[in-house]
Amino acid sequence: MADTLQKETEKDLAKRLSGHHFIDGRLVAAVSGETFPVVNPATGAEIGQAANGTEADVNVAVEAAAKAQKEWAKMPARARGKLLIECAARLQANAEEIARLLAWETGKAIRTESRPEAMVVADCFVFYGGLAGELKGETVPFSPTMLTLTQREPIGVVGAILPWNAPLMLMAFKIAPALAAGNAVVVKSAEEAPLATLRIIEIINEVLPAGVANILSGFGPECGAPLVAHPKVGKVTFTGSVETGRYIARAAAEKLIPITLELGGKSPMIVMDDADLDKAVAGAISGMRFTRQGQSCTAASRMFVHESIIDTFVQKVSEQVNAMKMGDPLDEETDIGTIISPAQFERVQSYISLGEREAGVETLRLSAVPTDSAFQKGLFVQPVIFKGIGNDHRVAREEIFGPVTCIIPFKNYEEVLEQANDSDFGLAATIWTKSLKVAMDATQRLQAGLVQVNQNIVAQPGLSYGGIKQSGLGKEASLEAMLDHFTHKKTIIINLD
Ligand code: NAI
Ligand code: MG
């Protein structure tokens, strides 16, 4: 356990971290020695290399985790919690370099996205550090002559498979509760965003015993799949696509282990005719996550706006998105960075072409891609608003994961509620109205894991987060998430006769 808070520039940092996993307290190369490039999506330039993990690396990491977990679980829960709070202090002290590394490897703008995300990580460790003492059981009035109680026990080794869209926050939501509850973790980072998560694991290893928190980089089928299949992995927590979520559910069924799946969304935003329009417009901008290029599972990608105000609404949203600056993710002036990868870029473009081709559709392309020659190969996509796409169109039904939203008119409340719920997904929903009656009714009838009225904030430590329908299984970010998803409940009966 080192005790210095080292500061490095992101270039040195990327170089030093390149080609490594972090297993059993240290940076290690892949067993095969192979690596793959990490690319800055704003320029196409290589910024470093990631270790190319395979089953052999998974085996080393899981064995180290299983060994370390035994001692970790014996530590008093609040002692573990205090270590997590110490991790938070170090994460906070290093948040800027983590944020810059994230901006560099993902194209997420430093001021609007990467820095706030790096801060949430520390917050999440504080939250779960404080909750470690709440791993309580119950006594049960089963019989006067039998002392009957329940006890929360860690599962053992937790496999955590990450996406690239908010990799730091989503990793924290997974590993902080898992560790607080006495589990060891083996993380598999997203192939598009391996470095900032690796740095976080390195930092928390300054505090935690070796082997408790490990991370591998690598591709899904080669590195993620063997992690899910490993016999010593007792739980898998995943955020990503529905397709991979289904694969993980099938693989977990073979082992009969619990899983948490946070999958996609197509979140409706309903703007009633009595809504405070300026607040709703601001909510549309933040809700659609334009600053993250719409690469969010809760993105308000279906906006249902009352027909009497739709033109003003579209005009105001367009004006504000037009005023946003697209550019170098590391520039403080930049509001909007890039799409993560060429594959996602193609995917987003194909949905835009699909919408555009539809007869009667009006396509608004907003803001402007940077013209500087340094960004010629940058994966910049102008935010798009579609007017005239119906709720039954593929563009309104499938998750695009890009800066593309459909603004759809409606006439009355019952009709819009039906359309909002007419989706395969059920992650989040918002309604904007001054009527308490309508707001209350909507909170009861909108089919989503998170319903907000007159605001649209992102997931927060302390609030249960997770969807219904195709949006996934289980909750994250709350006390219940730690208790229900990272512990087993044992019932103990002591016969006193
Ligand atoms: P993905 O689900 O393929 O990848 C997410 C993670 O799963 C990555 O770490 C990947 O390596 C891993 N993975 C892939 N195949 C695996 C397997 N067979 N076994 C174990 N792990 C595996 O998602 P991808 O390809 O990055 O993005 C595709 C689409 O998924 C996006 O366009 C978006 O619609 C959705 N998505 C949703 C996210 C969310 O926040 N709910 C996050 C990322 C993607
Ligand atoms: Mg994939």
Coordinates of C-alpha atoms in Angstrom, one line a residue, residues 286 289 298 430 450 452 455-460 463:
S286 CA -30.0 18.0 -20.0
R289 CA -27.7 14.4 -22.6
T298 CA -31.7 7.4 -19.8
T430 CA -40.4 12.5 -17.1
L450 CA -37.4 6.2 -12.5
Q452 CA -39.4 12.5 -12.5
Q455 CA -36.9 17.8 -13.7
N456 CA -34.5 15.4 -15.3
I457 CA -31.5 14.6 -13.2
V458 CA -29.1 11.7 -13.6
A459 CA -28.7 8.7 -11.4
Q460 CA -27.5 9.6 -7.9
L463 CA -31.6 6.6 -5.1

